[in-house]
mmCIF file of N, CA and C in Angstrom:
data_model
loop_
_atom_site.group_PDB
_atom_site.id
_atom_site.type_symbol
_atom_site.label_atom_id
_atom_site.label_comp_id
_atom_site.label_asym_id
_atom_site.label_seq_id
_atom_site.Cartn_x
_atom_site.Cartn_y
_atom_site.Cartn_z
ATOM 1 N N MET A 1331 0.886 -1.150 0.119
ATOM 2 C CA MET A 1331 0.199 -0.305 0.073
ATOM 3 C C MET A 1331 0.917 1.176 -0.400
ATOM 4 N N THR A 1332 0.794 2.265 -1.020
ATOM 5 C CA THR A 1332 1.516 3.347 -0.745
ATOM 6 C C THR A 1332 0.804 4.406 -0.420
ATOM 7 N N ARG A 1333 0.976 5.135 0.839
ATOM 8 C CA ARG A 1333 0.313 6.631 1.221
ATOM 9 C C ARG A 1333 1.048 7.865 0.317
ATOM 10 N N SER A 1334 0.375 8.716 0.468
ATOM 11 C CA SER A 1334 0.860 9.549 -0.020
ATOM 12 C C SER A 1334 1.182 10.662 0.864
ATOM 13 N N ILE A 1335 2.387 11.218 0.780
ATOM 14 C CA ILE A 1335 3.686 12.075 1.374
ATOM 15 C C ILE A 1335 2.471 13.537 1.449
ATOM 16 N N ILE A 1336 2.513 14.259 3.140
ATOM 17 C CA ILE A 1336 2.069 15.155 3.283
ATOM 18 C C ILE A 1336 2.962 16.310 3.187
ATOM 19 N N ASP A 1337 2.982 17.024 2.153
ATOM 20 C CA ASP A 1337 4.048 18.413 2.387
ATOM 21 C C ASP A 1337 3.357 19.803 2.645
ATOM 22 N N THR A 1338 3.695 19.986 3.522
ATOM 23 C CA THR A 1338 3.159 21.261 3.825
ATOM 24 C C THR A 1338 4.158 22.666 2.877
ATOM 25 N N PRO A 1339 3.618 23.340 2.532
ATOM 26 C CA PRO A 1339 4.554 24.687 2.251
ATOM 27 C C PRO A 1339 4.590 25.680 3.405
ATOM 28 N N VAL A 1340 5.935 26.207 3.136
ATOM 29 C CA VAL A 1340 6.049 27.135 4.229
ATOM 30 C C VAL A 1340 6.030 28.432 3.829
ATOM 31 N N SER A 1341 5.380 28.944 4.965
ATOM 32 C CA SER A 1341 5.292 30.826 4.588
ATOM 33 C C SER A 1341 6.590 31.147 4.837
ATOM 34 N N ASP A 1342 6.232 32.816 4.756
ATOM 35 C CA ASP A 1342 7.624 33.699 5.388
ATOM 36 C C ASP A 1342 7.116 33.985 6.638
ATOM 37 N N GLU A 1343 5.874 33.930 7.038
ATOM 38 C CA GLU A 1343 5.475 33.749 8.633
ATOM 39 C C GLU A 1343 6.595 32.748 9.524
ATOM 40 N N VAL A 1344 6.432 31.573 8.910
ATOM 41 C CA VAL A 1344 7.023 30.995 9.395
ATOM 42 C C VAL A 1344 8.670 30.665 8.832
ATOM 43 N N ARG A 1345 8.974 30.667 7.962
ATOM 44 C CA ARG A 1345 10.499 31.187 7.862
ATOM 45 C C ARG A 1345 11.295 32.211 8.777
ATOM 46 N N ALA A 1346 10.357 33.071 8.900
ATOM 47 C CA ALA A 1346 10.956 34.313 9.721
ATOM 48 C C ALA A 1346 11.067 33.852 11.438
ATOM 49 N N ALA A 1347 9.824 32.977 11.417
ATOM 50 C CA ALA A 1347 10.179 32.432 12.812
ATOM 51 C C ALA A 1347 11.115 31.465 13.166
ATOM 52 N N VAL A 1348 11.406 30.660 12.245
ATOM 53 C CA VAL A 1348 12.242 29.527 12.433
ATOM 54 C C VAL A 1348 13.563 30.203 12.164
ATOM 55 N N ALA A 1349 13.522 31.731 11.648
ATOM 56 C CA ALA A 1349 15.168 32.248 11.628
ATOM 57 C C ALA A 1349 15.225 32.690 12.862
ATOM 58 N N SER A 1350 14.085 32.944 13.857
ATOM 59 C CA SER A 1350 14.412 33.860 15.188
ATOM 60 C C SER A 1350 14.404 32.523 16.076
ATOM 61 N N GLY A 1351 14.102 31.239 16.122
ATOM 62 C CA GLY A 1351 14.253 30.056 16.454
ATOM 63 C C GLY A 1351 15.866 30.077 16.809
ATOM 64 N N TRP A 1352 16.310 29.562 15.366
ATOM 65 C CA TRP A 1352 17.884 29.706 14.915
ATOM 66 C C TRP A 1352 18.830 30.893 15.418
ATOM 67 N N ALA A 1353 18.129 31.780 15.823
ATOM 68 C CA ALA A 1353 19.242 33.517 16.620
ATOM 69 C C ALA A 1353 18.957 32.763 17.672
ATOM 70 N N ALA A 1354 18.033 32.476 18.565
ATOM 71 C CA ALA A 1354 18.096 32.264 19.862
ATOM 72 C C ALA A 1354 18.742 30.477 20.283
ATOM 73 N N TYR A 1355 19.177 29.837 19.369
ATOM 74 C CA TYR A 1355 19.566 29.183 19.447
ATOM 75 C C TYR A 1355 21.444 29.153 19.297
ATOM 76 N N LYS A 1356 21.703 30.154 18.208
ATOM 77 C CA LYS A 1356 23.143 30.285 18.016
ATOM 78 C C LYS A 1356 23.523 31.405 19.562
ATOM 79 N N ALA A 1357 22.299 32.415 19.701
ATOM 80 C CA ALA A 1357 23.088 32.891 20.779
ATOM 81 C C ALA A 1357 23.054 32.233 22.431
ATOM 82 N N ALA A 1358 21.679 31.370 22.520
ATOM 83 C CA ALA A 1358 22.437 30.317 23.269
ATOM 84 C C ALA A 1358 23.446 29.554 23.756
ATOM 85 N N THR A 1359 24.210 29.088 22.313
ATOM 86 C CA THR A 1359 25.560 28.163 22.508
ATOM 87 C C THR A 1359 26.773 28.805 22.693
ATOM 88 N N ALA A 1360 26.797 30.280 22.157
ATOM 89 C CA ALA A 1360 27.711 31.264 22.116
ATOM 90 C C ALA A 1360 28.017 31.601 22.980
ATOM 91 N N GLU A 1361 26.850 31.955 24.252
ATOM 92 C CA GLU A 1361 26.940 32.365 25.269
ATOM 93 C C GLU A 1361 27.770 31.040 25.915
ATOM 94 N N ALA A 1362 27.232 30.230 26.213
ATOM 95 C CA ALA A 1362 27.666 29.039 27.133
ATOM 96 C C ALA A 1362 28.791 27.558 26.061
ATOM 97 N N GLY A 1363 28.704 28.030 25.160
ATOM 98 C CA GLY A 1363 29.934 26.950 24.473
ATOM 99 C C GLY A 1363 29.152 26.127 23.538
ATOM 100 N N ALA A 1364 29.800 25.392 23.366
ATOM 101 C CA ALA A 1364 29.675 24.363 22.194
ATOM 102 C C ALA A 1364 28.568 23.788 22.449
ATOM 103 N N HIS A 1365 28.079 22.850 21.718
ATOM 104 C CA HIS A 1365 26.345 22.323 22.136
ATOM 105 C C HIS A 1365 26.736 21.162 23.326
ATOM 106 N N ASP A 1366 27.872 20.528 22.579
ATOM 107 C CA ASP A 1366 28.192 19.129 23.519
ATOM 108 C C ASP A 1366 28.719 19.928 24.743
ATOM 109 N N SER A 1367 29.413 20.999 25.355
ATOM 110 C CA SER A 1367 30.062 21.125 26.247
ATOM 111 C C SER A 1367 28.926 21.833 27.375
ATOM 112 N N LEU A 1368 27.677 22.125 26.678
ATOM 113 C CA LEU A 1368 26.119 22.337 27.188
ATOM 114 C C LEU A 1368 26.369 21.375 28.343
ATOM 115 N N ASP A 1369 25.665 21.961 29.624
ATOM 116 C CA ASP A 1369 25.143 21.135 30.774
ATOM 117 C C ASP A 1369 23.483 20.070 29.905
ATOM 118 N N GLN A 1370 23.166 19.379 30.437
ATOM 119 C CA GLN A 1370 22.524 18.611 29.444
ATOM 120 C C GLN A 1370 21.338 18.892 30.013
ATOM 121 N N GLN A 1371 20.477 19.441 30.852
ATOM 122 C CA GLN A 1371 19.494 20.236 31.447
ATOM 123 C C GLN A 1371 19.148 21.322 30.429
ATOM 124 N N VAL A 1372 20.445 22.202 30.357
ATOM 125 C CA VAL A 1372 20.527 23.674 29.616
ATOM 126 C C VAL A 1372 20.263 22.921 28.305
ATOM 127 N N MET A 1373 20.767 22.148 27.355
ATOM 128 C CA MET A 1373 20.783 21.299 26.490
ATOM 129 C C MET A 1373 19.120 21.036 25.980
ATOM 130 N N ASP A 1374 18.261 20.093 26.852
ATOM 131 C CA ASP A 1374 17.309 19.894 27.152
ATOM 132 C C ASP A 1374 16.382 20.879 26.930
ATOM 133 N N ALA A 1375 16.427 22.318 27.805
ATOM 134 C CA ALA A 1375 15.661 23.868 27.305
ATOM 135 C C ALA A 1375 15.870 24.164 26.451
ATOM 136 N N VAL A 1376 17.023 24.646 25.818
ATOM 137 C CA VAL A 1376 17.433 25.447 24.345
ATOM 138 C C VAL A 1376 16.788 24.135 23.207
ATOM 139 N N ASP A 1377 17.094 22.985 23.233
ATOM 140 C CA ASP A 1377 16.667 22.391 22.407
ATOM 141 C C ASP A 1377 14.654 22.341 22.377
ATOM 142 N N LYS A 1378 14.316 21.865 23.032
ATOM 143 C CA LYS A 1378 12.994 22.014 23.202
ATOM 144 C C LYS A 1378 12.055 23.531 22.826
ATOM 145 N N ARG A 1379 12.583 24.838 23.143
ATOM 146 C CA ARG A 1379 12.689 26.157 22.690
ATOM 147 C C ARG A 1379 12.522 26.113 21.526
ATOM 148 N N VAL A 1380 13.382 25.529 21.023
ATOM 149 C CA VAL A 1380 13.583 26.007 19.318
ATOM 150 C C VAL A 1380 12.686 25.258 18.702
ATOM 151 N N ILE A 1381 12.381 23.866 19.126
ATOM 152 C CA ILE A 1381 11.534 23.000 18.524
ATOM 153 C C ILE A 1381 10.228 23.564 18.763
ATOM 154 N N ASP A 1382 9.647 24.302 19.938
ATOM 155 C CA ASP A 1382 8.661 24.738 20.394
ATOM 156 C C ASP A 1382 8.163 25.842 19.241
ATOM 157 N N ASP A 1383 9.518 26.274 19.450
ATOM 158 C CA ASP A 1383 9.187 27.770 17.804
ATOM 159 C C ASP A 1383 8.729 27.511 16.703
ATOM 160 N N VAL A 1384 9.436 26.039 16.407
ATOM 161 C CA VAL A 1384 9.021 25.726 14.778
ATOM 162 C C VAL A 1384 7.477 25.397 14.825
ATOM 163 N N ILE A 1385 6.709 24.394 16.232
ATOM 164 C CA ILE A 1385 5.634 23.931 15.876
ATOM 165 C C ILE A 1385 4.738 25.342 15.925
ATOM 166 N N HIS A 1386 4.748 26.080 16.825
ATOM 167 C CA HIS A 1386 4.372 27.117 16.773
ATOM 168 C C HIS A 1386 3.793 28.008 15.275
ATOM 169 N N ALA A 1387 4.730 28.350 15.058
ATOM 170 C CA ALA A 1387 5.080 28.745 13.251
ATOM 171 C C ALA A 1387 3.838 27.751 12.648
ATOM 172 N N PHE A 1388 4.245 26.828 12.235
ATOM 173 C CA PHE A 1388 3.697 25.860 12.133
ATOM 174 C C PHE A 1388 2.030 25.961 12.285
ATOM 175 N N VAL A 1389 1.968 25.481 13.721
ATOM 176 C CA VAL A 1389 -0.032 26.490 14.544
ATOM 177 C C VAL A 1389 0.100 27.513 13.613
ATOM 178 N N ARG A 1390 0.585 28.545 13.656
ATOM 179 C CA ARG A 1390 -0.082 29.908 13.315
ATOM 180 C C ARG A 1390 -0.166 30.119 11.955
ATOM 181 N N GLN A 1391 0.635 28.905 11.069
ATOM 182 C CA GLN A 1391 0.481 28.961 9.509
ATOM 183 C C GLN A 1391 -0.936 28.526 8.892
ATOM 184 N N GLY A 1392 -1.634 27.520 10.007
ATOM 185 C CA GLY A 1392 -2.627 27.048 9.960
ATOM 186 C C GLY A 1392 -3.233 26.014 8.777
ATOM 187 N N ARG A 1393 -2.111 25.284 8.709
ATOM 188 C CA ARG A 1393 -1.735 24.186 7.542
ATOM 189 C C ARG A 1393 -1.455 22.392 8.602
ATOM 190 N N PRO A 1394 -2.239 21.360 8.124
ATOM 191 C CA PRO A 1394 -1.251 20.227 8.957
ATOM 192 C C PRO A 1394 0.343 19.913 8.687
ATOM 193 N N PHE A 1395 0.774 19.395 9.695
ATOM 194 C CA PHE A 1395 2.013 19.535 9.159
ATOM 195 C C PHE A 1395 2.588 18.094 10.213
ATOM 196 N N SER A 1396 3.565 18.043 9.677
ATOM 197 C CA SER A 1396 3.970 16.628 10.133
ATOM 198 C C SER A 1396 5.503 16.549 10.933
ATOM 199 N N ALA A 1397 6.435 16.072 11.059
ATOM 200 C CA ALA A 1397 7.519 16.225 11.844
ATOM 201 C C ALA A 1397 8.350 15.976 10.605
ATOM 202 N N ASN A 1398 8.145 16.035 9.536
ATOM 203 C CA ASN A 1398 8.158 15.702 8.293
ATOM 204 C C ASN A 1398 8.553 17.302 7.972
ATOM 205 N N ALA A 1399 7.564 18.035 8.169
ATOM 206 C CA ALA A 1399 7.826 19.450 7.622
ATOM 207 C C ALA A 1399 8.445 20.153 8.422
ATOM 208 N N ILE A 1400 8.904 19.688 10.259
ATOM 209 C CA ILE A 1400 9.480 20.421 11.240
ATOM 210 C C ILE A 1400 11.210 20.082 11.098
ATOM 211 N N ARG A 1401 11.530 18.818 10.687
ATOM 212 C CA ARG A 1401 13.171 18.717 10.676
ATOM 213 C C ARG A 1401 13.970 19.554 10.265
ATOM 214 N N PRO A 1402 13.216 19.823 8.582
ATOM 215 C CA PRO A 1402 14.591 20.738 8.123
ATOM 216 C C PRO A 1402 14.591 21.795 8.215
ATOM 217 N N HIS A 1403 14.305 22.654 9.256
ATOM 218 C CA HIS A 1403 13.962 23.794 9.440
ATOM 219 C C HIS A 1403 14.746 24.268 11.081
ATOM 220 N N LEU A 1404 15.330 22.787 11.546
ATOM 221 C CA LEU A 1404 15.638 23.030 13.201
ATOM 222 C C LEU A 1404 17.220 22.838 13.055
ATOM 223 N N PRO A 1405 17.821 23.820 13.526
ATOM 224 C CA PRO A 1405 19.833 23.831 13.538
ATOM 225 C C PRO A 1405 20.056 21.884 13.645
ATOM 226 N N ALA A 1406 21.532 22.209 13.311
ATOM 227 C CA ALA A 1406 21.769 21.062 13.404
ATOM 228 C C ALA A 1406 22.221 20.090 14.657
ATOM 229 N N GLY A 1407 22.047 20.873 15.531
ATOM 230 C CA GLY A 1407 22.654 20.650 17.017
ATOM 231 C C GLY A 1407 21.337 20.252 17.826
ATOM 232 N N VAL A 1408 20.572 20.629 17.378
ATOM 233 C CA VAL A 1408 19.043 20.207 18.019
ATOM 234 C C VAL A 1408 18.751 18.610 17.758
ATOM 235 N N ARG A 1409 17.994 18.261 18.796
ATOM 236 C CA ARG A 1409 18.037 16.547 18.940
ATOM 237 C C ARG A 1409 16.567 16.202 18.352
ATOM 238 N N LYS A 1410 16.942 16.021 17.340
ATOM 239 C CA LYS A 1410 15.356 15.450 16.669
ATOM 240 C C LYS A 1410 14.517 14.628 17.234
ATOM 241 N N CYS A 1411 15.355 13.554 18.557
ATOM 242 C CA CYS A 1411 14.457 12.597 18.618
ATOM 243 C C CYS A 1411 13.525 13.282 20.108
ATOM 244 N N LEU A 1412 13.721 14.779 20.212
ATOM 245 C CA LEU A 1412 12.473 15.537 21.098
ATOM 246 C C LEU A 1412 11.248 16.115 20.441
ATOM 247 N N ILE A 1413 11.206 15.952 18.739
ATOM 248 C CA ILE A 1413 10.231 16.150 17.910
ATOM 249 C C ILE A 1413 8.995 16.080 18.716
ATOM 250 N N SER A 1414 9.259 14.156 18.813
ATOM 251 C CA SER A 1414 7.595 13.710 19.199
ATOM 252 C C SER A 1414 7.142 14.266 20.646
ATOM 253 N N ARG A 1415 8.271 14.518 21.718
ATOM 254 C CA ARG A 1415 8.002 14.396 22.683
ATOM 255 C C ARG A 1415 6.851 16.228 22.394
ATOM 256 N N ARG A 1416 7.504 16.768 21.940
ATOM 257 C CA ARG A 1416 7.294 18.004 21.785
ATOM 258 C C ARG A 1416 5.702 18.556 20.939
ATOM 259 N N LEU A 1417 5.675 17.289 20.470
ATOM 260 C CA LEU A 1417 4.207 17.355 19.214
ATOM 261 C C LEU A 1417 3.227 16.801 20.196
ATOM 262 N N ILE A 1418 3.502 16.207 21.152
ATOM 263 C CA ILE A 1418 2.648 15.705 22.378
ATOM 264 C C ILE A 1418 2.711 16.821 23.325
ATOM 265 N N ALA A 1419 3.506 17.354 23.784
ATOM 266 C CA ALA A 1419 3.221 18.389 24.605
ATOM 267 C C ALA A 1419 2.537 19.495 24.014
ATOM 268 N N ALA A 1420 2.260 19.917 22.874
ATOM 269 C CA ALA A 1420 1.673 21.089 22.180
ATOM 270 C C ALA A 1420 0.161 20.400 21.700
ATOM 271 N N GLN A 1421 -0.014 18.575 21.651
ATOM 272 C CA GLN A 1421 -0.956 18.186 21.671
ATOM 273 C C GLN A 1421 -1.906 18.571 23.167
ATOM 274 N N ASN A 1422 -1.262 17.775 24.085
ATOM 275 C CA ASN A 1422 -1.549 18.326 25.433
ATOM 276 C C ASN A 1422 -2.051 20.059 25.668
ATOM 277 N N ASP A 1423 -1.313 21.096 25.359
ATOM 278 C CA ASP A 1423 -1.664 21.999 25.379
ATOM 279 C C ASP A 1423 -2.733 22.956 24.441
ATOM 280 N N GLY A 1424 -3.510 21.812 24.252
ATOM 281 C CA GLY A 1424 -3.969 22.078 22.796
ATOM 282 C C GLY A 1424 -4.188 23.007 21.489
ATOM 283 N N LEU A 1425 -2.973 22.903 21.302
ATOM 284 C CA LEU A 1425 -2.454 23.892 20.189
ATOM 285 C C LEU A 1425 -2.845 22.997 18.763
ATOM 286 N N ILE A 1426 -2.589 21.542 18.663
ATOM 287 C CA ILE A 1426 -2.895 20.763 17.621
ATOM 288 C C ILE A 1426 -3.536 19.604 17.903
ATOM 289 N N ARG A 1427 -4.042 18.557 17.073
ATOM 290 C CA ARG A 1427 -4.518 17.687 16.929
ATOM 291 C C ARG A 1427 -4.256 16.493 15.766
ATOM 292 N N TYR A 1428 -4.689 15.414 16.354
ATOM 293 C CA TYR A 1428 -3.934 14.238 15.129
ATOM 294 C C TYR A 1428 -5.030 14.112 14.272
ATOM 295 N N VAL A 1429 -4.448 14.491 13.209
ATOM 296 C CA VAL A 1429 -5.621 14.125 11.722
ATOM 297 C C VAL A 1429 -5.413 12.890 10.968
ATOM 298 N N GLY A 1430 -4.112 12.248 11.064
ATOM 299 C CA GLY A 1430 -3.605 11.115 10.372
ATOM 300 C C GLY A 1430 -1.973 11.001 10.326
ATOM 301 N N VAL A 1431 -1.738 9.907 9.177
ATOM 302 C CA VAL A 1431 -0.524 9.574 9.559
ATOM 303 C C VAL A 1431 0.012 9.896 7.699
ATOM 304 N N THR A 1432 1.323 9.614 7.650
ATOM 305 C CA THR A 1432 2.263 10.153 6.444
ATOM 306 C C THR A 1432 3.450 9.547 6.026
ATOM 307 N N PRO A 1433 3.546 8.779 5.334
ATOM 308 C CA PRO A 1433 5.413 8.166 5.458
ATOM 309 C C PRO A 1433 6.531 8.962 5.474
ATOM 310 N N SER A 1434 7.435 8.755 6.346
ATOM 311 C CA SER A 1434 8.185 9.561 6.935
ATOM 312 C C SER A 1434 9.253 9.907 5.446
ATOM 313 N N THR A 1435 9.636 11.403 5.495
ATOM 314 C CA THR A 1435 10.646 11.549 4.828
ATOM 315 C C THR A 1435 12.650 10.944 5.063
ATOM 316 N N LEU A 1436 12.473 10.661 5.976
ATOM 317 C CA LEU A 1436 13.773 10.136 6.025
ATOM 318 C C LEU A 1436 14.299 8.679 5.770
ATOM 319 N N ALA A 1437 15.514 8.263 4.821
ATOM 320 C CA ALA A 1437 15.447 7.343 4.096
ATOM 321 C C ALA A 1437 15.818 6.053 5.515
ATOM 322 N N SER A 1438 16.749 6.529 6.274
ATOM 323 C CA SER A 1438 16.752 5.419 7.552
ATOM 324 C C SER A 1438 15.880 4.928 8.065
ATOM 325 N N THR A 1439 14.138 5.561 8.281
ATOM 326 C CA THR A 1439 12.903 4.991 8.773
ATOM 327 C C THR A 1439 12.215 4.190 7.801
ATOM 328 N N LYS A 1440 12.960 4.105 6.339
ATOM 329 C CA LYS A 1440 12.272 3.266 6.016
ATOM 330 C C LYS A 1440 10.745 3.586 5.797
ATOM 331 N N ALA A 1441 10.373 4.502 5.591
ATOM 332 C CA ALA A 1441 8.955 5.387 5.355
ATOM 333 C C ALA A 1441 8.005 4.716 6.316
ATOM 334 N N ALA A 1442 8.698 4.801 7.462
ATOM 335 C CA ALA A 1442 7.570 4.811 8.831
ATOM 336 C C ALA A 1442 6.541 5.708 8.525
ATOM 337 N N ARG A 1443 5.920 4.616 9.439
ATOM 338 C CA ARG A 1443 4.230 6.038 9.621
ATOM 339 C C ARG A 1443 4.902 7.540 10.413
ATOM 340 N N VAL A 1444 4.122 8.325 10.213
ATOM 341 C CA VAL A 1444 4.955 9.542 11.044
ATOM 342 C C VAL A 1444 3.193 10.355 11.067
ATOM 343 N N ASN A 1445 2.811 10.542 12.179
ATOM 344 C CA ASN A 1445 2.298 11.632 12.501
ATOM 345 C C ASN A 1445 1.455 13.056 11.774
ATOM 346 N N VAL A 1446 0.470 13.014 11.379
ATOM 347 C CA VAL A 1446 0.214 14.211 10.580
ATOM 348 C C VAL A 1446 -0.402 15.274 11.492
ATOM 349 N N TYR A 1447 -0.330 16.031 12.339
ATOM 350 C CA TYR A 1447 -1.189 17.219 12.748
ATOM 351 C C TYR A 1447 -2.068 18.565 12.273
ATOM 352 N N ALA A 1448 -3.047 18.864 13.107
ATOM 353 C CA ALA A 1448 -3.847 20.065 12.301
ATOM 354 C C ALA A 1448 -3.854 21.101 13.418
ATOM 355 N N PRO A 1449 -3.427 22.129 13.254
ATOM 356 C CA PRO A 1449 -3.712 23.168 14.060
ATOM 357 C C PRO A 1449 -5.046 23.372 14.544
ATOM 358 N N ILE A 1450 -5.210 23.995 15.888
ATOM 359 C CA ILE A 1450 -6.663 23.816 16.621
ATOM 360 C C ILE A 1450 -6.666 25.752 16.287
ATOM 361 N N PRO A 1451 -7.884 26.150 15.700
ATOM 362 C CA PRO A 1451 -7.788 27.577 15.390
ATOM 363 C C PRO A 1451 -7.858 28.289 16.939
ATOM 364 N N GLY A 1452 -7.245 29.623 16.874
ATOM 365 C CA GLY A 1452 -7.273 30.140 17.573
ATOM 366 C C GLY A 1452 -6.545 30.103 18.917
ATOM 367 N N ALA A 1453 -6.442 28.650 18.390
ATOM 368 C CA ALA A 1453 -5.201 28.172 19.908
ATOM 369 C C ALA A 1453 -4.143 28.958 20.270
ATOM 370 N N LEU A 1454 -3.315 30.088 19.592
ATOM 371 C CA LEU A 1454 -2.189 30.737 19.719
ATOM 372 C C LEU A 1454 -2.479 32.281 19.876
ATOM 373 N N SER A 1455 -3.900 32.894 19.777
ATOM 374 C CA SER A 1455 -4.823 34.011 19.947
ATOM 375 C C SER A 1455 -4.177 34.540 21.126
#
């Protein structure tokens, strides 16, 4: 069975929010040193904030999205394994809801199922 890939177009607003997240990430790592020399709790907080900023940008955009759309917009040092936990947190915060699945675009996952989420209208108002 072949499933279609949900490809989320990225608006200028999302690009600006992602740029802001990159700036925050660079400022945090420049202040405290290279990513691997940061205390683990600080690393977690910085990574979570950057991922949350990208999720919020996609929520504001108002179209369904998945981790496939988020991954390319994260700085190289951000731990991508936190994406699913941050999506769950966004669900628990009432920002997004599960609407389906799409194949992963990462070659290493061999098209594993990735959840698709839709923003809840007015959640970030």
